[in-house]
Short mmCIF file of C-alpha atoms in Angstrom, two decimals:
data_model
loop_
_atom_site.label_atom_id
_atom_site.label_comp_id
_atom_site.label_asym_id
_atom_site.label_seq_id
_atom_site.Cartn_x
_atom_site.Cartn_y
_atom_site.Cartn_z
CA MET O 1 -41.71 -162.16 129.69
CA ALA O 2 -40.22 -158.81 130.72
CA ASN O 3 -43.21 -157.90 132.91
CA TRP O 4 -43.41 -161.10 134.95
CA ASN O 5 -42.26 -159.27 138.13
CA ARG O 6 -44.53 -156.20 137.97
CA ARG O 7 -46.30 -155.52 141.24
CA LYS O 8 -49.75 -154.16 142.02
CA SER O 9 -49.90 -151.13 144.29
CA PHE O 10 -50.12 -152.15 147.93
CA ALA O 11 -52.70 -149.41 148.47
CA ALA O 12 -54.71 -150.05 145.32
CA ALA O 13 -57.69 -147.79 144.72
CA PRO O 14 -61.08 -149.30 145.65
CA HIS O 15 -62.72 -151.11 142.77
CA ALA O 16 -65.86 -149.57 141.25
CA ASP O 17 -67.83 -152.71 142.15
CA ARG O 18 -66.63 -152.92 145.72
CA LEU O 19 -68.32 -155.48 147.96
CA PRO O 20 -70.33 -153.95 150.84
CA ALA O 21 -68.87 -154.27 154.36
CA THR O 22 -71.39 -156.42 156.24
CA LEU O 23 -69.30 -158.78 158.38
CA SER O 24 -68.14 -158.26 161.98
CA TRP O 25 -65.62 -160.35 163.92
CA PRO O 26 -68.14 -162.97 165.19
CA HIS O 27 -69.13 -163.67 161.57
CA LEU O 28 -65.48 -164.00 160.54
CA LEU O 29 -64.65 -166.21 163.53
CA ALA O 30 -67.58 -168.49 162.68
CA LEU O 31 -66.54 -168.52 159.01
CA GLY O 32 -63.05 -169.66 160.03
CA VAL O 33 -64.20 -172.33 162.49
CA GLY O 34 -66.87 -173.51 160.05
CA SER O 35 -64.29 -173.87 157.26
CA ILE O 36 -61.64 -175.55 159.43
CA VAL O 37 -63.73 -178.01 161.44
CA GLY O 38 -65.22 -180.41 158.95
CA THR O 39 -64.20 -183.50 157.01
CA GLY O 40 -60.68 -183.10 158.38
CA ILE O 41 -61.38 -184.01 161.99
CA LEU O 42 -64.44 -186.12 161.10
CA THR O 43 -62.53 -188.42 158.73
CA LEU O 44 -58.79 -187.70 158.60
CA ILE O 45 -58.09 -188.74 162.17
CA GLY O 46 -58.63 -192.29 160.89
CA VAL O 47 -56.28 -191.77 157.95
CA GLY O 48 -53.73 -190.16 160.28
CA ALA O 49 -53.92 -193.08 162.72
CA ASP O 50 -53.28 -195.48 159.85
CA ARG O 51 -50.19 -193.49 158.82
CA ALA O 52 -48.69 -192.74 162.25
CA GLY O 53 -50.41 -194.88 164.90
CA PRO O 54 -50.97 -193.19 168.29
CA ALA O 55 -48.25 -190.70 167.27
CA VAL O 56 -50.97 -189.09 165.17
CA LEU O 57 -51.11 -186.76 168.20
CA LEU O 58 -47.65 -185.50 167.18
CA SER O 59 -48.83 -185.21 163.58
CA PHE O 60 -51.65 -182.94 164.71
CA ALA O 61 -49.17 -180.88 166.74
CA ILE O 62 -46.79 -180.49 163.78
CA ALA O 63 -49.54 -179.57 161.31
CA GLY O 64 -51.03 -177.19 163.88
CA ALA O 65 -47.69 -175.46 164.53
CA VAL O 66 -47.08 -174.88 160.82
CA CYS O 67 -50.62 -173.58 160.38
CA ALA O 68 -50.20 -171.31 163.42
CA CYS O 69 -47.20 -169.64 161.76
CA ALA O 70 -49.17 -169.31 158.53
CA ALA O 71 -52.19 -167.91 160.39
CA LEU O 72 -50.09 -165.20 162.07
CA ALA O 73 -48.58 -164.30 158.69
CA TYR O 74 -52.05 -164.14 157.15
CA ALA O 75 -53.30 -161.93 159.99
CA GLU O 76 -50.49 -159.41 159.51
CA MET O 77 -50.79 -159.31 155.72
CA ALA O 78 -54.61 -159.17 155.78
CA THR O 79 -54.67 -156.14 158.09
CA MET O 80 -51.94 -154.40 156.06
CA MET O 81 -53.82 -155.04 152.82
CA PRO O 82 -57.55 -155.46 153.62
CA ALA O 83 -58.60 -156.43 150.13
CA ALA O 84 -60.30 -159.52 148.75
CA GLY O 85 -58.02 -162.10 147.16
CA SER O 86 -56.09 -163.53 150.12
CA ALA O 87 -52.62 -164.93 149.32
CA TYR O 88 -53.04 -164.08 145.63
CA SER O 89 -53.45 -160.35 146.38
CA TYR O 90 -50.58 -160.26 148.88
CA SER O 91 -48.27 -162.01 146.41
CA TYR O 92 -49.24 -159.63 143.61
CA ALA O 93 -48.37 -156.62 145.76
CA VAL O 94 -45.19 -158.03 147.30
CA LEU O 95 -43.66 -160.76 145.15
CA GLY O 96 -44.79 -159.86 141.64
CA GLU O 97 -47.26 -160.97 138.99
CA LEU O 98 -45.84 -164.37 138.03
CA ILE O 99 -45.68 -165.64 141.61
CA ALA O 100 -49.15 -164.17 142.23
CA TRP O 101 -50.45 -166.16 139.27
CA VAL O 102 -48.87 -169.38 140.58
CA VAL O 103 -50.40 -168.71 144.02
CA GLY O 104 -53.81 -167.93 142.50
CA TRP O 105 -53.58 -171.05 140.34
CA SER O 106 -52.70 -173.07 143.47
CA LEU O 107 -55.66 -171.58 145.36
CA ILE O 108 -57.96 -172.60 142.52
CA LEU O 109 -56.66 -176.13 142.98
CA GLU O 110 -57.10 -176.01 146.77
CA TYR O 111 -60.57 -174.53 146.92
CA SER O 112 -62.00 -176.52 143.98
CA LEU O 113 -60.86 -179.84 145.39
CA VAL O 114 -61.89 -179.03 148.95
CA VAL O 115 -65.41 -177.98 147.94
CA SER O 116 -65.79 -180.94 145.61
CA THR O 117 -64.39 -183.46 148.10
CA VAL O 118 -66.61 -182.21 150.93
CA ALA O 119 -69.63 -182.29 148.64
CA VAL O 120 -68.87 -185.90 147.70
CA GLY O 121 -68.36 -186.72 151.39
CA TRP O 122 -71.71 -185.14 152.25
CA SER O 123 -73.30 -187.14 149.45
CA GLY O 124 -71.89 -190.30 151.01
CA TYR O 125 -74.00 -189.62 154.11
CA ALA O 126 -77.09 -188.51 152.17
CA ALA O 127 -77.10 -191.21 149.47
CA PRO O 128 -78.33 -194.06 151.72
CA LEU O 129 -81.26 -191.92 152.80
CA LEU O 130 -82.14 -191.12 149.19
CA THR O 131 -81.79 -194.66 147.84
CA SER O 132 -83.98 -195.97 150.67
CA ILE O 133 -86.89 -193.98 149.22
CA GLY O 134 -86.29 -195.11 145.65
CA PHE O 135 -83.71 -192.62 144.34
CA PRO O 136 -81.57 -194.33 141.64
CA LEU O 137 -78.20 -195.49 142.97
CA ARG O 138 -76.50 -194.62 139.66
CA LEU O 139 -77.40 -190.97 140.27
CA THR O 140 -75.60 -190.90 143.64
CA GLN O 141 -72.18 -192.03 142.39
CA GLY O 142 -69.69 -190.71 139.87
CA PRO O 143 -68.42 -192.79 136.92
CA GLU O 144 -65.34 -193.93 138.87
CA LEU O 145 -67.67 -195.87 141.20
CA GLY O 146 -69.75 -197.34 138.41
CA GLY O 147 -72.48 -194.71 138.57
CA LEU O 148 -73.61 -192.04 136.14
CA ILE O 149 -73.37 -188.80 138.12
CA ASN O 150 -73.31 -187.72 141.77
CA LEU O 151 -76.46 -185.61 141.89
CA PRO O 152 -76.58 -185.13 145.70
CA ALA O 153 -73.09 -183.56 145.59
CA ILE O 154 -74.16 -181.24 142.79
CA LEU O 155 -77.37 -180.36 144.64
CA ILE O 156 -75.65 -179.33 147.88
CA ILE O 157 -73.20 -177.15 145.95
CA ALA O 158 -76.14 -175.49 144.17
CA VAL O 159 -77.92 -174.87 147.49
CA VAL O 160 -74.84 -173.28 149.09
CA ALA O 161 -74.14 -171.19 145.97
CA ALA O 162 -77.74 -169.93 145.98
CA LEU O 163 -77.39 -168.98 149.66
CA LEU O 164 -74.17 -167.06 148.96
CA SER O 165 -75.82 -165.27 146.04
CA PHE O 166 -78.78 -164.32 148.22
CA GLY O 167 -76.62 -162.34 150.64
CA THR O 168 -73.35 -162.48 152.54
CA ARG O 169 -74.83 -161.42 155.88
CA GLU O 170 -77.62 -163.99 155.65
CA SER O 171 -75.11 -166.70 154.75
CA ALA O 172 -72.93 -165.73 157.72
CA ARG O 173 -75.86 -165.97 160.15
CA LEU O 174 -76.83 -169.47 159.02
CA ASN O 175 -73.18 -170.51 159.07
CA THR O 176 -72.88 -169.39 162.70
CA ILE O 177 -75.85 -171.55 163.74
CA LEU O 178 -74.42 -174.62 161.98
CA VAL O 179 -70.98 -174.04 163.52
CA VAL O 180 -72.52 -174.09 167.01
CA ILE O 181 -74.13 -177.47 166.17
CA LYS O 182 -70.81 -178.81 164.93
CA ILE O 183 -68.84 -177.73 168.02
CA ALA O 184 -71.54 -179.09 170.34
CA THR O 185 -71.32 -182.46 168.55
CA LEU O 186 -67.54 -182.70 168.96
CA ALA O 187 -67.88 -181.68 172.62
CA LEU O 188 -70.37 -184.52 173.06
CA PHE O 189 -67.88 -186.96 171.50
CA VAL O 190 -65.12 -185.85 173.89
CA ALA O 191 -67.46 -186.01 176.90
CA VAL O 192 -68.38 -189.63 176.07
CA THR O 193 -64.93 -190.96 175.06
CA LEU O 194 -62.49 -189.12 177.34
CA PRO O 195 -63.58 -191.01 180.51
CA ALA O 196 -62.68 -194.24 178.68
CA PHE O 197 -59.09 -193.07 178.02
CA ASP O 198 -56.61 -195.96 178.44
CA ALA O 199 -52.87 -195.22 178.24
CA ALA O 200 -52.27 -198.79 177.05
CA HIS O 201 -53.86 -197.83 173.73
CA LEU O 202 -50.92 -195.48 173.08
CA GLN O 203 -48.44 -198.36 172.81
CA PRO O 204 -46.52 -198.73 170.57
CA PHE O 205 -46.62 -194.97 170.26
CA MET O 206 -44.69 -194.53 166.98
CA PRO O 207 -45.01 -197.83 165.06
CA HIS O 208 -44.03 -196.32 161.69
CA GLY O 209 -41.28 -193.95 162.84
CA PHE O 210 -41.07 -190.17 162.54
CA ALA O 211 -39.84 -189.42 159.00
CA LYS O 212 -41.78 -190.39 155.89
CA SER O 213 -41.12 -193.89 154.60
CA THR O 214 -42.97 -195.92 152.00
CA ASP O 215 -44.23 -199.32 153.10
CA PRO O 216 -44.36 -202.37 150.80
CA ASP O 217 -48.06 -201.62 150.18
CA GLY O 218 -47.01 -198.35 148.56
CA VAL O 219 -48.47 -196.11 151.31
CA ALA O 220 -46.27 -193.35 152.79
CA ARG O 221 -46.28 -193.66 156.58
CA GLY O 222 -44.65 -191.95 159.54
CA VAL O 223 -45.44 -188.96 161.74
CA THR O 224 -44.51 -186.39 159.08
CA ALA O 225 -46.39 -188.30 156.35
CA ALA O 226 -49.49 -188.22 158.54
CA ALA O 227 -48.94 -184.52 159.30
CA ALA O 228 -48.81 -183.76 155.56
CA ILE O 229 -52.26 -185.36 155.17
CA ILE O 230 -53.73 -184.08 158.45
CA PHE O 231 -52.74 -180.58 157.36
CA PHE O 232 -56.01 -180.70 155.40
CA ALA O 233 -57.85 -180.63 158.74
CA PHE O 234 -56.40 -177.26 159.75
CA TYR O 235 -56.69 -174.98 156.79
CA GLY O 236 -59.77 -172.93 156.23
CA PHE O 237 -58.74 -169.85 158.18
CA ASP O 238 -57.38 -168.48 154.90
CA ALA O 239 -61.00 -168.15 153.75
CA ILE O 240 -61.32 -165.33 156.31
CA SER O 241 -58.67 -163.29 154.51
CA THR O 242 -60.78 -163.44 151.33
CA ALA O 243 -63.50 -161.57 153.27
CA ALA O 244 -61.26 -158.57 154.00
CA GLU O 245 -63.20 -156.28 151.67
CA GLU O 246 -66.46 -157.17 153.42
CA ALA O 247 -65.21 -156.73 157.00
CA LYS O 248 -66.67 -153.77 158.89
CA ASN O 249 -63.47 -153.15 160.85
CA PRO O 250 -60.72 -155.06 159.00
CA ASP O 251 -57.89 -153.70 161.17
CA ARG O 252 -59.33 -155.52 164.18
CA ASP O 253 -61.80 -158.11 162.90
CA LEU O 254 -59.52 -159.96 160.47
CA ALA O 255 -56.88 -160.70 163.10
CA ILE O 256 -59.52 -161.86 165.59
CA GLY O 257 -61.11 -164.12 162.99
CA ILE O 258 -57.88 -165.68 161.66
CA VAL O 259 -55.94 -166.16 164.90
CA GLY O 260 -59.04 -166.86 167.00
CA SER O 261 -60.34 -169.60 164.71
CA MET O 262 -56.92 -171.30 164.61
CA LEU O 263 -56.60 -171.26 168.40
CA ALA O 264 -60.13 -172.56 168.91
CA CYS O 265 -59.72 -175.34 166.37
CA THR O 266 -56.32 -176.41 167.73
CA VAL O 267 -57.85 -176.91 171.18
CA ILE O 268 -60.79 -178.81 169.65
CA TYR O 269 -58.52 -181.05 167.57
CA VAL O 270 -56.17 -181.92 170.41
CA ALA O 271 -59.11 -182.86 172.65
CA VAL O 272 -60.83 -184.96 169.95
CA ALA O 273 -57.62 -186.71 168.81
CA ALA O 274 -56.53 -187.56 172.37
CA SER O 275 -60.01 -188.86 173.21
CA ALA O 276 -60.18 -190.98 170.05
CA VAL O 277 -56.73 -192.57 170.37
CA GLY O 278 -57.18 -193.23 174.08
CA ALA O 279 -60.69 -194.68 173.85
CA VAL O 280 -59.97 -197.68 171.57
CA PRO O 281 -56.87 -199.21 169.89
CA TYR O 282 -56.00 -197.11 166.85
CA LEU O 283 -56.11 -200.11 164.49
CA ASN O 284 -59.84 -200.36 165.22
CA PHE O 285 -60.56 -197.13 163.36
CA ALA O 286 -57.46 -196.62 161.19
CA ASP O 287 -58.39 -195.46 157.69
CA SER O 288 -62.12 -195.55 158.49
CA PRO O 289 -64.27 -193.04 156.53
CA GLU O 290 -66.27 -192.34 159.72
CA PRO O 291 -63.80 -192.85 162.60
CA LEU O 292 -65.66 -190.92 165.31
CA ALA O 293 -68.96 -192.73 164.79
CA LEU O 294 -67.09 -196.06 164.56
CA ILE O 295 -65.32 -195.43 167.88
CA LEU O 296 -68.64 -194.68 169.55
CA ARG O 297 -70.24 -197.83 168.16
CA GLN O 298 -67.32 -199.91 169.46
CA MET O 299 -67.99 -198.39 172.86
CA ASP O 300 -71.65 -199.48 172.56
CA GLN O 301 -72.73 -195.85 172.24
CA ASN O 302 -74.90 -196.41 169.16
CA GLY O 303 -77.29 -193.59 170.00
CA ILE O 304 -74.47 -191.05 170.33
CA ALA O 305 -72.90 -192.42 167.13
CA LYS O 306 -76.13 -191.66 165.23
CA ILE O 307 -76.20 -188.15 166.66
CA VAL O 308 -72.62 -187.55 165.47
CA ALA O 309 -73.45 -188.88 161.99
CA ILE O 310 -76.62 -186.77 161.69
CA ALA O 311 -74.82 -183.67 162.95
CA ALA O 312 -72.10 -184.24 160.34
CA VAL O 313 -74.71 -184.19 157.57
CA ILE O 314 -76.23 -181.01 158.97
CA ALA O 315 -72.98 -179.17 159.67
CA LEU O 316 -70.69 -180.21 156.78
CA PRO O 317 -72.22 -177.56 154.47
CA THR O 318 -70.43 -174.91 156.60
CA VAL O 319 -67.17 -176.11 155.03
CA LEU O 320 -68.73 -175.83 151.58
CA LEU O 321 -69.96 -172.35 152.40
CA GLY O 322 -66.57 -171.15 153.65
CA PHE O 323 -64.53 -172.48 150.75
CA LEU O 324 -67.06 -171.70 148.01
CA TYR O 325 -67.22 -168.18 149.44
CA GLY O 326 -63.42 -167.93 149.46
CA GLN O 327 -62.94 -169.27 145.95
CA SER O 328 -65.56 -166.91 144.50
CA ARG O 329 -63.74 -163.93 146.08
CA ILE O 330 -60.38 -165.05 144.70
CA PHE O 331 -61.90 -165.46 141.24
CA LEU O 332 -63.49 -162.02 141.69
CA VAL O 333 -60.13 -160.33 142.25
CA MET O 334 -58.47 -162.27 139.42
CA ALA O 335 -61.28 -161.03 137.14
CA ARG O 336 -60.68 -157.47 138.31
CA ASP O 337 -56.99 -157.90 137.47
CA GLY O 338 -57.82 -159.12 133.96
CA PHE O 339 -56.87 -162.78 134.36
CA LEU O 340 -60.55 -163.73 133.96
CA PRO O 341 -63.24 -161.89 131.93
CA THR O 342 -63.80 -158.57 133.74
CA GLY O 343 -67.58 -158.84 133.35
CA LEU O 344 -67.54 -161.57 135.99
CA ALA O 345 -66.50 -159.01 138.61
CA ARG O 346 -69.86 -157.18 138.60
CA ILE O 347 -71.75 -157.02 141.89
CA SER O 348 -75.48 -157.75 142.06
CA ARG O 349 -78.12 -155.52 143.65
CA ARG O 350 -77.86 -157.63 146.80
CA GLY O 351 -74.16 -156.80 147.09
CA THR O 352 -72.87 -160.23 146.06
CA PRO O 353 -70.70 -161.32 143.08
CA THR O 354 -73.46 -163.50 141.63
CA ARG O 355 -71.82 -164.16 138.26
CA ILE O 356 -68.52 -165.32 139.73
CA THR O 357 -70.33 -167.37 142.39
CA ILE O 358 -72.34 -169.21 139.74
CA MET O 359 -69.21 -169.81 137.64
CA THR O 360 -67.39 -171.17 140.70
CA ALA O 361 -70.31 -173.43 141.62
CA VAL O 362 -70.51 -174.85 138.09
CA LEU O 363 -66.77 -175.62 138.11
CA VAL O 364 -66.76 -177.46 141.43
CA ALA O 365 -70.08 -179.19 140.67
CA ILE O 366 -68.56 -180.72 137.52
CA ILE O 367 -65.61 -181.98 139.55
CA ALA O 368 -67.84 -183.34 142.31
CA GLY O 369 -70.29 -184.91 139.91
CA VAL O 370 -68.01 -186.86 137.59
CA LEU O 371 -64.31 -186.83 138.50
CA PRO O 372 -62.51 -189.37 140.75
CA ILE O 373 -62.00 -187.02 143.69
CA ASP O 374 -60.61 -189.72 145.97
CA GLN O 375 -57.60 -190.13 143.68
CA ILE O 376 -56.60 -186.46 143.55
CA ALA O 377 -57.88 -184.88 146.80
CA ALA O 378 -54.36 -184.81 148.28
CA LEU O 379 -53.58 -182.18 145.62
CA ALA O 380 -55.58 -179.71 147.73
CA ASN O 381 -52.84 -179.93 150.36
CA ALA O 382 -50.14 -179.26 147.76
CA GLY O 383 -51.89 -176.12 146.51
CA THR O 384 -52.49 -174.87 150.05
CA LEU O 385 -48.90 -175.43 151.15
CA LEU O 386 -47.66 -173.38 148.19
CA ALA O 387 -50.04 -170.53 149.05
CA PHE O 388 -49.15 -170.58 152.76
CA SER O 389 -45.44 -170.51 151.90
CA ALA O 390 -46.01 -167.45 149.72
CA VAL O 391 -47.79 -165.58 152.55
CA GLY O 392 -44.93 -166.38 154.96
CA LEU O 393 -42.48 -165.09 152.35
CA CYS O 394 -44.58 -161.92 151.89
CA LEU O 395 -44.33 -161.24 155.62
CA ILE O 396 -40.53 -161.61 155.56
CA VAL O 397 -40.14 -159.41 152.48
CA MET O 398 -42.37 -156.65 153.86
CA ARG O 399 -40.55 -156.66 157.22
CA ARG O 400 -37.35 -156.00 155.25
CA ARG O 401 -38.75 -153.75 152.52
CA ALA O 402 -41.06 -151.59 154.66
CA PRO O 403 -40.25 -152.15 158.35
CA ASP O 404 -42.08 -148.98 159.42
CA ALA O 405 -45.25 -149.48 157.38
CA PRO O 406 -48.48 -149.41 159.44
CA ARG O 407 -49.39 -152.86 160.72
CA PRO O 408 -52.74 -152.97 162.58
CA PHE O 409 -51.79 -156.51 163.61
CA ARG O 410 -48.11 -157.26 164.03
CA ALA O 411 -47.17 -160.94 164.28
CA PRO O 412 -44.88 -161.58 167.27
CA LEU O 413 -41.36 -162.67 166.23
CA GLY O 414 -42.35 -161.78 162.69
CA LEU O 415 -39.27 -162.99 160.80
CA LEU O 416 -39.24 -166.24 162.76
CA VAL O 417 -42.96 -166.75 162.15
CA GLY O 418 -42.53 -166.10 158.43
CA ALA O 419 -39.56 -168.46 158.23
CA GLY O 420 -41.51 -171.07 160.18
CA ALA O 421 -44.40 -170.87 157.72
CA VAL O 422 -42.10 -171.16 154.68
CA ALA O 423 -39.87 -173.93 156.05
CA GLY O 424 -42.71 -175.86 157.68
CA CYS O 425 -44.87 -175.80 154.55
CA ALA O 426 -41.89 -176.81 152.39
CA TYR O 427 -41.17 -179.76 154.68
CA LEU O 428 -44.79 -180.93 154.66
CA PHE O 429 -44.94 -180.42 150.90
CA LEU O 430 -42.00 -182.78 150.41
CA SER O 431 -43.67 -185.24 152.81
CA LEU O 432 -46.65 -185.62 150.46
CA PRO O 433 -46.89 -188.79 148.34
CA THR O 434 -44.69 -188.74 145.24
CA LYS O 435 -47.74 -189.16 143.01
CA THR O 436 -49.28 -186.02 144.52
CA LEU O 437 -46.09 -184.02 143.92
CA THR O 438 -46.03 -185.16 140.30
CA TRP O 439 -49.64 -184.08 139.70
CA CYS O 440 -48.92 -180.75 141.42
CA LEU O 441 -45.99 -180.17 139.04
CA ILE O 442 -48.21 -180.96 136.05
CA TRP O 443 -50.95 -178.63 137.33
CA ASN O 444 -48.52 -175.72 137.72
CA ALA O 445 -46.91 -176.39 134.33
CA ILE O 446 -50.37 -176.04 132.77
CA GLY O 447 -50.86 -172.83 134.78
CA LEU O 448 -47.61 -171.33 133.50
CA VAL O 449 -48.56 -172.09 129.90
CA ILE O 450 -51.90 -170.31 130.42
CA TYR O 451 -50.19 -167.33 132.05
CA PHE O 452 -47.64 -166.75 129.28
CA ALA O 453 -50.12 -167.51 126.47
CA TYR O 454 -53.08 -165.56 127.86
CA GLY O 455 -52.80 -164.04 131.33
CA GLN O 456 -49.71 -161.85 130.94
CA ARG O 457 -51.08 -159.84 128.00
CA ARG O 458 -54.58 -159.63 129.51
CA ALA O 459 -53.45 -158.30 132.89
CA VAL O 460 -54.89 -154.89 133.79
CA LEU O 461 -51.48 -153.73 135.01
CA GLY O 462 -50.11 -154.24 131.52
CA ARG O 463 -52.74 -151.90 130.06
CA GLN O 464 -52.22 -149.04 132.51
#
């Protein structure tokens, strides 16, 4: 217990199996946009409308503002410490080992659930195509839906994992192409729906109020409740910070990738949300699993609706790629630090962490194939909010502890930005459903037991 606050050197020596630097800022920008723009805007705008009504526009603004503070904090910390591991590595160097473990444990929760949920969502689009040619329905659904196993979800995870194992540069190139398709599809949606904008559809603007309140049906509603869910639609830029070791010019490229992807996605989200809410009454698509396609069909734009649906199937794997990439890099650093078997940290001849990528893929494939993801997906937000809070706190601590340390990217109004990330994430965290908070507490209690029983004595720092 005495060593819970030991810190890793901020300028740690390069690892023997260092990942090769193959990514430039366009690759990182595409990785960020590809990870951020996905199931969030394609599905959660319907969930957000159900929770907040037309005021879902405010929910997007609140979630975006909190993420902007977190993104600036990430950009500063990533350029100060250009090493793989993201929030876990920053916390280990600034806040100490125990907090780093909690953050790493939270990131495992975030990335695993995001990858698994997106894979299941992709399977939902692909399953009808497969069953129409005779594929067994029981093999397209998990046990919670009466099936046996969700094979399409497992298959897409395996394909993305194989691509990542083949080569980081090659993965980045394909990701860039798919991101362009995704952005073009959303631009098409805005171009078709924005001319139909009707201000009357914004009334009543805030039917469920601003603060979180629980309705008789047991659903938490309000602008902040919607923001806590919609937050899922914004994160993904943190995956860029996991690529720090592979950036050609981390001092410049990381900041461009993190801040640039957040700015681009905020503009995209505001345009899509405003177009959707203004085109048809929000109750027409509230809580729909495919709100954008539904809106287009209600506007008698069936052809465009099919294009949006097909593009979603094609482009959703970019989210899988970004988060599976990020999780494998976090696991890689945790293995280097001794919290996982160190043999997993070996790099293949192609310059990729093949062992850790396969282990990560197996983990998320099991979750996607058999577990009831729809019941626990909100936990991804809880894990992310904890990690984002830690990065904001790292920025504040380093501004106080080492004000003159070199900062290739310096966040404007640093202390205010850090405080905004911590306070904003804490507020959204408390706005999550009570059931989600309970499961998050249980998850972290399990993590603490593992740390004190196994991780603390296995840590490399303890053997130096």
